[in-house]
mmCIF file of C-alpha atoms in Angstrom:
data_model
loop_
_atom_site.group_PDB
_atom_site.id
_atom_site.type_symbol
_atom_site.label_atom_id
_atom_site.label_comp_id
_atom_site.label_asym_id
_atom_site.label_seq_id
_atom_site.Cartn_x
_atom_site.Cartn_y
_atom_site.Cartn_z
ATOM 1 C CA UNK K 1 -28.587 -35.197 -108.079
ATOM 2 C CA UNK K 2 -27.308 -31.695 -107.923
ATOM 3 C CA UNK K 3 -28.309 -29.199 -110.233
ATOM 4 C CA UNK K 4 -25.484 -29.059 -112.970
ATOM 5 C CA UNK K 5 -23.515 -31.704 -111.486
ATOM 6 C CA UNK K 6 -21.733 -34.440 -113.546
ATOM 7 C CA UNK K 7 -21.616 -37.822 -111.878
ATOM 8 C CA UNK K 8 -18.977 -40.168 -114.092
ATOM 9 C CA UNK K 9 -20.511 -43.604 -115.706
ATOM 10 C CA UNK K 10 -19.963 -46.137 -112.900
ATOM 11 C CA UNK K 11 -19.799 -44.242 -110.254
ATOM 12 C CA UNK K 12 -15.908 -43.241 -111.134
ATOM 13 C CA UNK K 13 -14.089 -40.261 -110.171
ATOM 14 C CA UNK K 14 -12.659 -37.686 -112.785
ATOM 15 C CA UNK K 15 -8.689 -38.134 -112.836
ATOM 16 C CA UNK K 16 -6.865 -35.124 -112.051
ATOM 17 C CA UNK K 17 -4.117 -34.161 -113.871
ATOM 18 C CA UNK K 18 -1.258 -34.720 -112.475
ATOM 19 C CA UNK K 19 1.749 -31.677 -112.038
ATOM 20 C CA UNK K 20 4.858 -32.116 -111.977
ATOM 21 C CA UNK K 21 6.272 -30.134 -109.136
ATOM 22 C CA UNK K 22 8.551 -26.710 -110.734
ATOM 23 C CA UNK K 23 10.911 -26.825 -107.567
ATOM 24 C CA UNK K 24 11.959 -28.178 -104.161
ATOM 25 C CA UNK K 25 12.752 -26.539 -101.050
ATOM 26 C CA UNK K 26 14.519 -28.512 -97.998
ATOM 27 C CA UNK K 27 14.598 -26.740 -94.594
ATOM 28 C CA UNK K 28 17.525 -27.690 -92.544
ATOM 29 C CA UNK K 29 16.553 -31.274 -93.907
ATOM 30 C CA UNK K 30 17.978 -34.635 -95.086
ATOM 31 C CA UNK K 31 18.077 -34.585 -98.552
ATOM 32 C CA UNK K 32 18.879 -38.312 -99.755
ATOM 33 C CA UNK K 33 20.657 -39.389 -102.649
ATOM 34 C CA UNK K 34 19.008 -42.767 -104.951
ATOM 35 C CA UNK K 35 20.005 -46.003 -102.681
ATOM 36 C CA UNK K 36 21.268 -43.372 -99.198
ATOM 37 C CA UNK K 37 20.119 -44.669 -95.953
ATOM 38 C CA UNK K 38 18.792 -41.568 -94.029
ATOM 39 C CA UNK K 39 20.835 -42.924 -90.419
ATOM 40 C CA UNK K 40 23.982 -43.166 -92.562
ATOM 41 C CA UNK K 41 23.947 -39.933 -94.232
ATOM 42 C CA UNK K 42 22.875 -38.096 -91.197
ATOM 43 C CA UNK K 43 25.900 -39.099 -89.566
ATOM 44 C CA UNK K 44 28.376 -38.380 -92.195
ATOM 45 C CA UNK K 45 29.365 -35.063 -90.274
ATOM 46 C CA UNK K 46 29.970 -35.093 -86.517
ATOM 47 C CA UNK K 47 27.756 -32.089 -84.344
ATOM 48 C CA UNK K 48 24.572 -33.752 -84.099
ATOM 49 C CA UNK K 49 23.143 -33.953 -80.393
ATOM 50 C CA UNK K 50 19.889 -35.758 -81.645
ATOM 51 C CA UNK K 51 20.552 -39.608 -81.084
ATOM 52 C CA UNK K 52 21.171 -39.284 -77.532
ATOM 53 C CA UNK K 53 18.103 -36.964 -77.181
ATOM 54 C CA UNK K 54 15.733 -39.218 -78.583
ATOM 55 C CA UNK K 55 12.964 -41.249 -76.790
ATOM 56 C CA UNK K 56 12.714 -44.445 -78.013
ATOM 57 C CA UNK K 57 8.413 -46.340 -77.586
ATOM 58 C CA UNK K 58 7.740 -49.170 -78.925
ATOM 59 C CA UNK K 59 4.157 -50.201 -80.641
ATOM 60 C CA UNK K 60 2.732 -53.025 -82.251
ATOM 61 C CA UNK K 61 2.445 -53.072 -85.916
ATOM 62 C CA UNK K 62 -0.772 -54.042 -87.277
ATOM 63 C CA UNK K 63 0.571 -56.978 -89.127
ATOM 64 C CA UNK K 64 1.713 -58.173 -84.785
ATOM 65 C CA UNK K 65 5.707 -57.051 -85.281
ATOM 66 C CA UNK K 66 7.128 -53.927 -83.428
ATOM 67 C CA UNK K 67 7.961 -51.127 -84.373
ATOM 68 C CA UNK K 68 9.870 -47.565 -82.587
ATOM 69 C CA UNK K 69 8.612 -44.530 -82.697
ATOM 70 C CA UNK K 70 10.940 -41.514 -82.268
ATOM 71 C CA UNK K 71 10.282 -38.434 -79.777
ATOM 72 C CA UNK K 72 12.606 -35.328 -78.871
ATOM 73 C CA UNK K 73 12.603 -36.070 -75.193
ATOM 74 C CA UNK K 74 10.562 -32.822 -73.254
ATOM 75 C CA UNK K 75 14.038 -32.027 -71.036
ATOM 76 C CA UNK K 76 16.474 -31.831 -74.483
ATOM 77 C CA UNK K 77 13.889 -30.536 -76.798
ATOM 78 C CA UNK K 78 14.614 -27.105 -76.208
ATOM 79 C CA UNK K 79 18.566 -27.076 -76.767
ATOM 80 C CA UNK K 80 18.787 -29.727 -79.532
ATOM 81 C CA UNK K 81 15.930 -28.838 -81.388
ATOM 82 C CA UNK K 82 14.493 -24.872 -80.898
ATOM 83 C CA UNK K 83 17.025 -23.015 -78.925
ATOM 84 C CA UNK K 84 16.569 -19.961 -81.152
ATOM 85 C CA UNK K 85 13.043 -19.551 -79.850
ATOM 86 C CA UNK K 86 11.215 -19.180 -76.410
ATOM 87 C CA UNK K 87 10.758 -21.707 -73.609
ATOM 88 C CA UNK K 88 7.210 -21.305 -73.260
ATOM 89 C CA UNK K 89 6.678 -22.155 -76.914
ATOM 90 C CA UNK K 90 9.158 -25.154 -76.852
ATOM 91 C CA UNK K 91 7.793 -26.930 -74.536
ATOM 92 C CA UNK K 92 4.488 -26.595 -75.833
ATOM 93 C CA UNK K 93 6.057 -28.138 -78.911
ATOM 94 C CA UNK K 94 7.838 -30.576 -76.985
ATOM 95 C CA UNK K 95 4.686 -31.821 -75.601
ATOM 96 C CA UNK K 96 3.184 -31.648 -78.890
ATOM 97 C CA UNK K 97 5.483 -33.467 -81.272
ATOM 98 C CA UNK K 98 4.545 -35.874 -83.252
ATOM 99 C CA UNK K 99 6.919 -39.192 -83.743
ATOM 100 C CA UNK K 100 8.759 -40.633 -86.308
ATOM 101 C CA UNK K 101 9.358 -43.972 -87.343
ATOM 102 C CA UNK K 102 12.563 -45.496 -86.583
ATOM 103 C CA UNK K 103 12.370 -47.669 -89.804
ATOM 104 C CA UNK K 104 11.852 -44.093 -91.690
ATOM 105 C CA UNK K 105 16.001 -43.820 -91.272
ATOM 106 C CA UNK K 106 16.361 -47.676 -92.163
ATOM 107 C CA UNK K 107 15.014 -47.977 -95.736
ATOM 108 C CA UNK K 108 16.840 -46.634 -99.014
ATOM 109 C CA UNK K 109 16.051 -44.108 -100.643
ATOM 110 C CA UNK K 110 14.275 -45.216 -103.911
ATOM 111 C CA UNK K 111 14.678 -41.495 -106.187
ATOM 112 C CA UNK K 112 15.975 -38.173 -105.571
ATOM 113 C CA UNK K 113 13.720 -35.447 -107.299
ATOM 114 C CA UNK K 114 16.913 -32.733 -106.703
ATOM 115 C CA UNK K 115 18.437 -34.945 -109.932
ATOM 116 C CA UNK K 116 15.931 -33.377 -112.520
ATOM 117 C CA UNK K 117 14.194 -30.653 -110.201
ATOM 118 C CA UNK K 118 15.701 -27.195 -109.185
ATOM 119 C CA UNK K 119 16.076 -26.973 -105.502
ATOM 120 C CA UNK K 120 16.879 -24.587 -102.903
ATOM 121 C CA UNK K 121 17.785 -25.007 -99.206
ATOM 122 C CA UNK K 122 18.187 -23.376 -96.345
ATOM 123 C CA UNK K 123 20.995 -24.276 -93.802
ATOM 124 C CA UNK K 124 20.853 -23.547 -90.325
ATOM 125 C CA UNK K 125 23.768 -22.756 -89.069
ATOM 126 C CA UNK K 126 22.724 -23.162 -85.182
ATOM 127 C CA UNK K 127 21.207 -26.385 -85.703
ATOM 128 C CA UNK K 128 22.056 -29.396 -82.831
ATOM 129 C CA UNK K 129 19.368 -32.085 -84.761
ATOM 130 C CA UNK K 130 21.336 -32.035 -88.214
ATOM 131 C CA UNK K 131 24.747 -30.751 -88.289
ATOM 132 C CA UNK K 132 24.880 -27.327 -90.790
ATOM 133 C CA UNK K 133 27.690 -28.763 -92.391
ATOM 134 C CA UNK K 134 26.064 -31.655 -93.712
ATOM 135 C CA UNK K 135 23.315 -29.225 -94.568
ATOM 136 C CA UNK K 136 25.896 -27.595 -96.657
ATOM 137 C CA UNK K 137 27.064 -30.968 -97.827
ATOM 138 C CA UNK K 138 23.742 -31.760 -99.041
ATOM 139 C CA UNK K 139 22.822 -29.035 -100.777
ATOM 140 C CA UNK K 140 26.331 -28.742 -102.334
ATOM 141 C CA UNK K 141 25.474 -32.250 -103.773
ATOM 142 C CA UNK K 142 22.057 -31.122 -105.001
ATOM 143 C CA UNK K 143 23.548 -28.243 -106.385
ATOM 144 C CA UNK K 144 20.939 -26.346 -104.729
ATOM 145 C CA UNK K 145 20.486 -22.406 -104.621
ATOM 146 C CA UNK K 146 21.115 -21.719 -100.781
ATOM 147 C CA UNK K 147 20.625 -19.668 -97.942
ATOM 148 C CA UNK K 148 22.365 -19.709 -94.471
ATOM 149 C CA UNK K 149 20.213 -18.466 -91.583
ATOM 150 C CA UNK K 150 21.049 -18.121 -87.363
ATOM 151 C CA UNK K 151 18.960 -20.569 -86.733
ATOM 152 C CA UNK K 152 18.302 -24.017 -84.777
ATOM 153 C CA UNK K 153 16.750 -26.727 -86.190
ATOM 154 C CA UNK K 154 12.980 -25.110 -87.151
ATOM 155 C CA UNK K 155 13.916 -21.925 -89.000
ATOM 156 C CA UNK K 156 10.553 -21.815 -90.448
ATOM 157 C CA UNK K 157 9.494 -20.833 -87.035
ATOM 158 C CA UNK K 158 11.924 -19.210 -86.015
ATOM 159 C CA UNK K 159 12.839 -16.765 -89.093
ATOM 160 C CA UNK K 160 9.628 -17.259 -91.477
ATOM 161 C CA UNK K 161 10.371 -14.111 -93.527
ATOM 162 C CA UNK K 162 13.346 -16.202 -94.687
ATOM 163 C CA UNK K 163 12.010 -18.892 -95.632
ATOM 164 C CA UNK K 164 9.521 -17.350 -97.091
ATOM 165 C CA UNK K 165 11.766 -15.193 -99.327
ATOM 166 C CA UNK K 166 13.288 -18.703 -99.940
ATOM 167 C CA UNK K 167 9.643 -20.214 -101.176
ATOM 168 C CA UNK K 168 8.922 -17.445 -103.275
ATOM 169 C CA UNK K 169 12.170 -17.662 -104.990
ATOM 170 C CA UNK K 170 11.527 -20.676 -105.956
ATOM 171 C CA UNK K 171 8.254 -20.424 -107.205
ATOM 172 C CA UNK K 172 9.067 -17.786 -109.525
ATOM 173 C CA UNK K 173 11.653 -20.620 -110.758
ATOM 174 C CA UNK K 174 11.188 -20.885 -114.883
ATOM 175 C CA UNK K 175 11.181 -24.292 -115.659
ATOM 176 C CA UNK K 176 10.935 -27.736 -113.899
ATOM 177 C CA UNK K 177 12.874 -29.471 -116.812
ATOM 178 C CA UNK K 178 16.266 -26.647 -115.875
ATOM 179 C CA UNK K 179 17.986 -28.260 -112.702
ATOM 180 C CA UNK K 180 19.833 -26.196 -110.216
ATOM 181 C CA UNK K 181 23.530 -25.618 -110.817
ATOM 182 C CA UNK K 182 25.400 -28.496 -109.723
ATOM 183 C CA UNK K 183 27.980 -26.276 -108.486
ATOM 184 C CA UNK K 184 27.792 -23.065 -105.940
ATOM 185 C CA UNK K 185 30.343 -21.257 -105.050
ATOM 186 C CA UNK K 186 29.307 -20.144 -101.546
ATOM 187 C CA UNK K 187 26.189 -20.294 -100.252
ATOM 188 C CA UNK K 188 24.210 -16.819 -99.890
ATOM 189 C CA UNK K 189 23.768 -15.246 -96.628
ATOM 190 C CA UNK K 190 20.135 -14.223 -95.450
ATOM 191 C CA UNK K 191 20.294 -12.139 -92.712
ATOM 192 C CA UNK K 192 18.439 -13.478 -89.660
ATOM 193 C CA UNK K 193 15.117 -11.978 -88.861
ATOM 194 C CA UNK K 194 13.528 -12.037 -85.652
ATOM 195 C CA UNK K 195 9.628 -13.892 -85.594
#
């Protein structure tokens, strides 16, 4: 045993305490309400060119039933996904993206933290995958502090000082028990910065 190292009786690890988180952020993202199935709300607004974009493989769960996973096809990646940044690093990420579960946008939503936790969001008003006004919709609804930003679907790539500014803001937030406003009147404007 290691020199000033405390092993627990029974070979137990020492809980952690658990935090509750002080704020969200969502990034051009689905933001559920309680009982919302993520395919329905995310086409409440028209403007999305994702469904028809979207590679569909099967794969065998390991209980023997099938499942889909969900890929930006390589050719549409670009336009519907990343169109704010360059070619060469799109299709790198096209090639490198990593699927999604069909049944992920078939289940209800069992809580929405945004109810009790202070939010913030960041709509992109460019974006082809989610439509920016359900973006706006959303975090409307979560009466969320937001941003608008240029940007396609992956403004954390493509304007990180933005979303940055929009982290930090809310982790100087005071409180988790004070909730965002419920209602905005407009959302804020962040001007769009280059990577």
């Amino acid at each position: 045993m290691e020199r000033g190292r405390r092993t627990p009786p029974e070979g137990r690890l020492p809980r952690r305490r658990r935090r509750q988180p002080k704020a969200l952020v969502y990034v051009s993202a689905l933001i559920p309400d309680k009982g919302e199935v993520l395919s329905t709300l995310s086409a409440k607004f028209p403007g999305s060119a994702l469904d028809p974009a979207l590679r569909r493989v099967p794969f065998k769960n390991a209980d023997g039933t099938t499942g889909t996973d969900l890929y930006v096809a390589q050719e549409a990646f670009h336009a519907v996904f990343a169109a704010d940044l360059p070619r060469t690093t799109t299709s790198v990420m096209a090639a490198t993206q990593r699927p999604i579960a069909a049944a992920a946008f078939a289940g209800r939503a069992t809580s929405a933290a945004w109810h009790t936790i202070p939010s913030w969001a960041a709509v992109a008003t460019r974006d082809k995958a989610l439509p920016p006004a359900l973006e706006r919709f959303e975090a409307r609804r979560a009466g969320s502090h937001t941003i608008e930003i240029d940007s396609s679907h992956v403004g954390m790539i493509s304007h990180p000082d933005a979303i940055t500014d929009l982290i930090r803001a809310a982790a100087r937030a005071k409180s988790p028990a004070t909730p965002s406003p419920k209602r905005r009147p407009s959302p804020e404007r962040a001007p769009a910065r280059s990577a």
